[in-house]
């Protein structure tokens, strides 16, 4: 039996941003000249080689399509692009006049299991938790995967009223992820078209804009073994990953709880 493990590790930049793909090149000193935060946000430019395409406040998401995940940009560049004079970065950039003040209040997420045609099979809401951008959170699910599931959608909302427009949604193609391996990466929360009024057409909202980003750990089939009674042993590989795993009904085990602040990194 396939078992899906999915955890929301962190949320960030819950405001309106645009996705950009830009070429950057090394300057005379051999670096790209980007002064970054521990979270790979551009704080300053150390030289002008990329000043026409990079701005302070830009969030680096990936390099040549390779997502950064938890690691710093410098590590990925050193490991995979050390010999490259130029690379292509994918960034998110706050839209002009958009408030970047941190979101406040309670949020919750709903995990939806979808068929290949996008139709809904099952959905599981999380507990409610208070949003904090500087902390790791334990909203997670461990559940049996029914037949016919092709992808999962994670939808973030700000209240317990399902009639409120969602903040945004991220879709994970489960078949494209390594089976039985834990995969952690940042995913863009695509906005609901009814949530924002804009001069842009609604058809363009999903393709070029984000409502935020979510760091997700997912393992599509992290435990196939069963015990003597036939029950799935779901707690062996991630004993501390979900604070609310125990005591919740099977097959759904999920919850939300505050974890530790991730270690700080310097580029």
CSV table of C-alpha atoms in Angstrom, one decimal:
chain,number,residue,atom,x,y,z
A,1,UNK,CA,0.0,0.0,0.0
A,2,UNK,CA,1.3,3.4,-1.0
A,3,UNK,CA,1.6,6.0,1.8
A,4,UNK,CA,2.0,9.7,1.2
A,5,UNK,CA,4.0,11.9,3.7
A,6,UNK,CA,3.7,15.6,3.1
A,7,UNK,CA,4.8,18.4,5.5
A,8,UNK,CA,4.6,22.2,5.3
A,9,UNK,CA,8.1,23.3,6.5
A,10,UNK,CA,7.8,27.1,6.1
A,11,UNK,CA,5.9,29.9,4.5
A,12,UNK,CA,7.4,33.1,3.1
A,13,UNK,CA,6.6,36.2,1.0
A,14,UNK,CA,2.9,36.0,1.3
A,15,UNK,CA,2.2,38.9,-0.9
A,16,UNK,CA,1.8,39.6,-4.6
A,17,UNK,CA,4.9,38.8,-6.6
A,18,UNK,CA,5.9,38.3,-10.2
A,19,UNK,CA,7.9,35.4,-11.5
A,20,UNK,CA,11.0,36.4,-13.6
A,21,UNK,CA,13.6,34.4,-15.5
A,22,UNK,CA,16.8,36.4,-15.9
A,23,UNK,CA,20.4,35.8,-17.2
A,24,UNK,CA,23.2,36.7,-14.8
A,25,UNK,CA,27.0,36.7,-15.3
A,26,UNK,CA,30.1,36.8,-13.3
A,27,UNK,CA,31.9,40.1,-12.9
A,28,UNK,CA,35.6,40.9,-13.1
A,29,UNK,CA,36.1,39.4,-9.6
A,30,UNK,CA,34.7,36.0,-10.7
A,31,UNK,CA,31.5,36.3,-8.7
A,32,UNK,CA,27.9,37.1,-9.5
A,33,UNK,CA,28.0,39.9,-7.0
A,34,UNK,CA,24.8,39.0,-5.1
A,35,UNK,CA,24.6,39.7,-1.4
A,36,UNK,CA,22.0,37.3,-0.1
A,37,UNK,CA,20.1,36.6,3.1
A,38,UNK,CA,20.1,33.2,4.7
A,39,UNK,CA,16.9,32.6,2.7
A,40,UNK,CA,18.4,33.6,-0.7
A,41,UNK,CA,16.8,37.0,-0.9
A,42,UNK,CA,18.9,39.6,-2.6
A,43,UNK,CA,20.0,42.3,0.0
A,44,UNK,CA,22.5,44.1,-2.1
A,45,UNK,CA,24.6,44.0,-5.3
A,46,UNK,CA,28.4,43.9,-4.8
A,47,UNK,CA,29.1,45.0,-8.4
A,48,UNK,CA,27.1,46.3,-11.4
A,49,UNK,CA,27.4,43.3,-13.8
A,50,UNK,CA,23.8,42.3,-13.1
A,51,UNK,CA,22.3,45.6,-11.9
A,52,UNK,CA,20.1,45.7,-15.0
A,53,UNK,CA,18.2,42.5,-14.2
A,54,UNK,CA,18.5,42.0,-10.4
A,55,UNK,CA,17.1,44.3,-7.6
A,56,UNK,CA,17.4,44.2,-3.9
A,57,UNK,CA,14.4,42.3,-2.5
A,58,UNK,CA,14.4,39.7,-5.3
A,59,UNK,CA,13.9,36.1,-4.1
A,60,UNK,CA,16.1,33.5,-5.9
A,61,UNK,CA,14.0,30.4,-6.5
A,62,UNK,CA,16.1,28.2,-8.8
A,63,UNK,CA,19.2,28.1,-11.0
A,64,UNK,CA,18.8,26.7,-14.5
A,65,UNK,CA,15.6,25.1,-13.3
A,66,UNK,CA,17.3,23.4,-10.3
A,67,UNK,CA,15.3,24.5,-7.1
A,68,UNK,CA,17.3,25.8,-4.2
A,69,UNK,CA,15.3,24.0,-1.5
A,70,UNK,CA,16.9,24.6,2.0
A,71,UNK,CA,20.4,25.3,0.7
A,72,UNK,CA,22.1,28.6,0.0
A,73,UNK,CA,22.7,29.8,-3.6
A,74,UNK,CA,26.4,29.7,-3.1
A,75,UNK,CA,26.4,26.0,-2.5
A,76,UNK,CA,24.4,25.1,-5.5
A,77,UNK,CA,26.6,27.3,-7.7
A,78,UNK,CA,29.7,25.7,-6.4
A,79,UNK,CA,28.4,22.2,-6.7
A,80,UNK,CA,26.8,22.4,-10.2
A,81,UNK,CA,27.8,25.6,-11.9
A,82,UNK,CA,31.3,26.4,-10.8
A,83,UNK,CA,32.6,26.5,-14.4
A,84,UNK,CA,29.8,28.5,-15.8
A,85,UNK,CA,30.4,32.2,-16.6
A,86,UNK,CA,26.7,32.9,-16.9
A,87,UNK,CA,23.5,31.1,-15.6
A,88,UNK,CA,19.8,31.7,-15.7
A,89,UNK,CA,18.0,32.5,-12.4
A,90,UNK,CA,14.3,32.2,-11.7
A,91,UNK,CA,13.2,35.0,-9.2
A,92,UNK,CA,10.1,36.3,-7.5
A,93,UNK,CA,9.8,40.1,-7.3
A,94,UNK,CA,7.2,42.0,-5.3
A,95,UNK,CA,4.9,43.9,-7.7
A,96,UNK,CA,5.2,47.7,-7.5
A,97,UNK,CA,3.0,49.3,-4.8
A,98,UNK,CA,2.4,45.9,-3.2
A,99,UNK,CA,2.7,45.9,0.6
A,100,UNK,CA,5.4,43.5,1.8
A,101,UNK,CA,4.3,43.7,5.4
A,102,UNK,CA,4.2,40.2,7.0
A,103,UNK,CA,0.9,38.5,7.0
A,104,UNK,CA,-0.7,38.2,10.4
A,105,UNK,CA,-3.4,36.0,11.9
A,106,UNK,CA,-4.3,32.3,11.6
A,107,UNK,CA,-3.9,30.2,8.5
A,108,UNK,CA,-4.7,26.6,7.6
A,109,UNK,CA,-4.0,24.4,4.6
A,110,UNK,CA,-6.0,21.8,2.7
A,111,UNK,CA,-4.3,18.9,1.0
A,112,UNK,CA,-6.3,17.7,-2.1
A,113,UNK,CA,-5.6,14.5,-4.0
A,114,UNK,CA,-6.4,14.9,-7.7
A,115,UNK,CA,-6.8,12.6,-10.7
A,116,UNK,CA,-4.9,13.2,-13.9
A,117,UNK,CA,-7.7,15.3,-15.3
A,118,UNK,CA,-7.7,17.6,-12.2
A,119,UNK,CA,-10.8,16.2,-10.6
A,120,UNK,CA,-10.9,15.8,-6.9
A,121,UNK,CA,-10.5,12.4,-5.2
A,122,UNK,CA,-10.1,13.4,-1.5
A,123,UNK,CA,-9.3,16.4,0.6
A,124,UNK,CA,-7.9,16.8,4.1
A,125,UNK,CA,-7.8,20.2,6.0
A,126,UNK,CA,-5.0,20.8,8.5
A,127,UNK,CA,-5.3,22.3,12.0
A,128,UNK,CA,-5.3,26.1,12.3
A,129,UNK,CA,-2.0,27.7,13.2
A,130,UNK,CA,-0.7,31.3,13.6
A,131,UNK,CA,1.5,32.4,10.8
A,132,UNK,CA,5.1,33.2,11.6
A,133,UNK,CA,7.6,33.6,8.7
A,134,UNK,CA,10.7,33.0,10.9
A,135,UNK,CA,9.7,29.6,12.2
A,136,UNK,CA,9.4,26.0,11.0
A,137,UNK,CA,5.9,24.6,11.3
A,138,UNK,CA,4.6,21.1,11.6
A,139,UNK,CA,1.4,21.0,9.5
A,140,UNK,CA,1.7,17.6,7.9
A,141,UNK,CA,-0.2,14.6,6.6
A,142,UNK,CA,0.5,10.9,6.5
A,143,UNK,CA,-2.2,9.0,4.6
A,144,UNK,CA,-2.9,6.1,2.4
A,145,UNK,CA,-3.0,7.0,-1.3
A,146,UNK,CA,-6.1,5.8,-3.1
A,147,UNK,CA,-5.8,4.5,-6.6
A,148,UNK,CA,-6.0,7.0,-9.4
A,149,UNK,CA,-4.1,9.8,-7.7
A,150,UNK,CA,-1.8,11.7,-10.1
A,151,UNK,CA,-1.0,14.9,-8.2
A,152,UNK,CA,-1.6,16.7,-4.9
A,153,UNK,CA,-2.7,20.3,-4.5
A,154,UNK,CA,-1.9,22.2,-1.3
A,155,UNK,CA,-4.2,25.2,-0.7
A,156,UNK,CA,-3.5,27.9,1.9
A,157,UNK,CA,-6.3,29.9,3.5
A,158,UNK,CA,-6.3,32.6,6.1
A,159,UNK,CA,-9.4,31.6,8.1
A,160,UNK,CA,-11.7,28.7,8.9
A,161,UNK,CA,-14.3,30.1,6.5
A,162,UNK,CA,-14.1,27.9,3.3
A,163,UNK,CA,-16.1,30.6,1.5
A,164,UNK,CA,-13.1,33.0,1.8
A,165,UNK,CA,-10.9,33.0,-1.3
A,166,UNK,CA,-7.7,31.0,-0.7
A,167,UNK,CA,-4.3,32.8,-0.5
A,168,UNK,CA,-3.0,30.4,-3.2
A,169,UNK,CA,-2.3,26.9,-4.2
A,170,UNK,CA,0.7,24.7,-5.1
A,171,UNK,CA,0.4,21.6,-7.2
A,172,UNK,CA,2.9,18.7,-6.9
A,173,UNK,CA,3.1,16.1,-9.6
A,174,UNK,CA,3.7,13.0,-7.4
A,175,UNK,CA,4.7,10.7,-10.3
A,176,UNK,CA,7.6,13.0,-11.1
A,177,UNK,CA,9.1,12.8,-7.6
A,178,UNK,CA,11.6,10.1,-6.6
A,179,UNK,CA,9.7,7.2,-5.0
A,180,UNK,CA,10.5,6.4,-1.4
A,181,UNK,CA,12.8,9.5,-1.2
A,182,UNK,CA,12.1,12.6,0.8
A,183,UNK,CA,12.1,15.6,-1.5
A,184,UNK,CA,12.1,19.2,-0.1
A,185,UNK,CA,11.7,22.3,-2.2
A,186,UNK,CA,10.1,25.7,-2.4
A,187,UNK,CA,6.8,25.9,-4.4
A,188,UNK,CA,5.0,28.9,-5.6
A,189,UNK,CA,1.5,29.5,-4.3
A,190,UNK,CA,-0.5,30.5,-7.4
A,191,UNK,CA,-3.2,33.0,-6.6
A,192,UNK,CA,-6.9,32.5,-7.0
A,193,UNK,CA,-8.1,34.8,-9.8
A,194,UNK,CA,-11.0,36.1,-7.8
A,195,UNK,CA,-8.8,37.2,-4.9
A,196,UNK,CA,-7.0,40.1,-6.7
A,197,UNK,CA,-8.4,42.7,-9.0
A,198,UNK,CA,-5.9,43.8,-11.6
A,199,UNK,CA,-5.5,45.2,-15.1
A,200,UNK,CA,-4.0,41.9,-16.0
A,201,UNK,CA,-6.4,39.3,-17.4
A,202,UNK,CA,-7.3,36.5,-15.1
A,203,UNK,CA,-5.8,34.0,-17.5
A,204,UNK,CA,-2.4,35.5,-16.8
A,205,UNK,CA,-2.6,35.4,-13.1
A,206,UNK,CA,-1.8,31.7,-12.6
A,207,UNK,CA,1.2,31.7,-15.0
A,208,UNK,CA,3.2,34.8,-14.0
A,209,UNK,CA,2.2,35.8,-10.5
A,210,UNK,CA,2.6,34.3,-7.0
A,211,UNK,CA,0.7,34.9,-3.8
A,212,UNK,CA,3.5,33.5,-1.7
A,213,UNK,CA,5.9,30.5,-1.4
A,214,UNK,CA,5.8,27.3,0.7
A,215,UNK,CA,8.6,24.9,1.6
A,216,UNK,CA,7.2,21.4,1.2
A,217,UNK,CA,8.8,18.1,2.2
A,218,UNK,CA,7.1,15.2,0.4
A,219,UNK,CA,7.7,11.5,0.1
A,220,UNK,CA,5.2,9.9,-2.3
A,221,UNK,CA,5.6,6.3,-1.1
A,222,UNK,CA,7.7,6.4,2.0
A,223,UNK,CA,6.6,3.1,3.5
A,224,UNK,CA,5.2,0.0,1.8
A,225,UNK,CA,5.8,-2.5,4.6
A,226,UNK,CA,3.0,-3.7,6.8
A,227,UNK,CA,3.0,-5.3,10.2
A,228,UNK,CA,1.7,-8.7,11.1
A,229,UNK,CA,-1.8,-7.3,11.6
A,230,UNK,CA,-1.7,-5.7,8.1
A,231,UNK,CA,-1.6,-2.1,9.5
A,232,UNK,CA,0.8,0.3,7.8
A,233,UNK,CA,3.8,1.2,9.8
A,234,UNK,CA,3.9,5.0,9.2
A,235,UNK,CA,5.9,6.2,12.1
A,236,UNK,CA,9.3,4.5,11.6
A,237,UNK,CA,10.9,6.9,9.1
A,238,UNK,CA,9.9,10.3,10.5
A,239,UNK,CA,9.3,9.9,14.2
A,240,UNK,CA,9.6,13.6,15.0
A,241,UNK,CA,8.4,15.2,11.7
A,242,UNK,CA,4.8,15.5,12.7
A,243,UNK,CA,4.1,16.7,16.2
A,244,UNK,CA,0.4,15.6,15.9
A,245,UNK,CA,0.9,12.2,14.3
A,246,UNK,CA,-0.2,10.1,17.3
A,247,UNK,CA,-3.8,9.9,18.4
A,248,UNK,CA,-5.3,10.9,15.1
A,249,UNK,CA,-7.6,8.7,13.1
A,250,UNK,CA,-6.3,6.4,10.4
A,251,UNK,CA,-5.9,6.6,7.4
A,252,UNK,CA,-5.5,10.4,7.9
A,253,UNK,CA,-3.0,11.6,10.3
A,254,UNK,CA,-2.3,15.3,10.2
A,255,UNK,CA,-1.9,18.4,12.3
A,256,UNK,CA,-0.1,21.7,12.9
A,257,UNK,CA,2.4,22.6,15.4
A,258,UNK,CA,5.3,24.9,15.8
A,259,UNK,CA,8.8,23.5,15.3
A,260,UNK,CA,12.2,24.9,15.8
A,261,UNK,CA,13.6,27.9,13.9
A,262,UNK,CA,15.9,26.7,11.1
A,263,UNK,CA,19.6,27.3,11.4
A,264,UNK,CA,20.8,30.6,9.9
A,265,UNK,CA,23.1,30.5,6.9
A,266,UNK,CA,25.4,33.0,5.4
A,267,UNK,CA,26.4,33.3,1.7
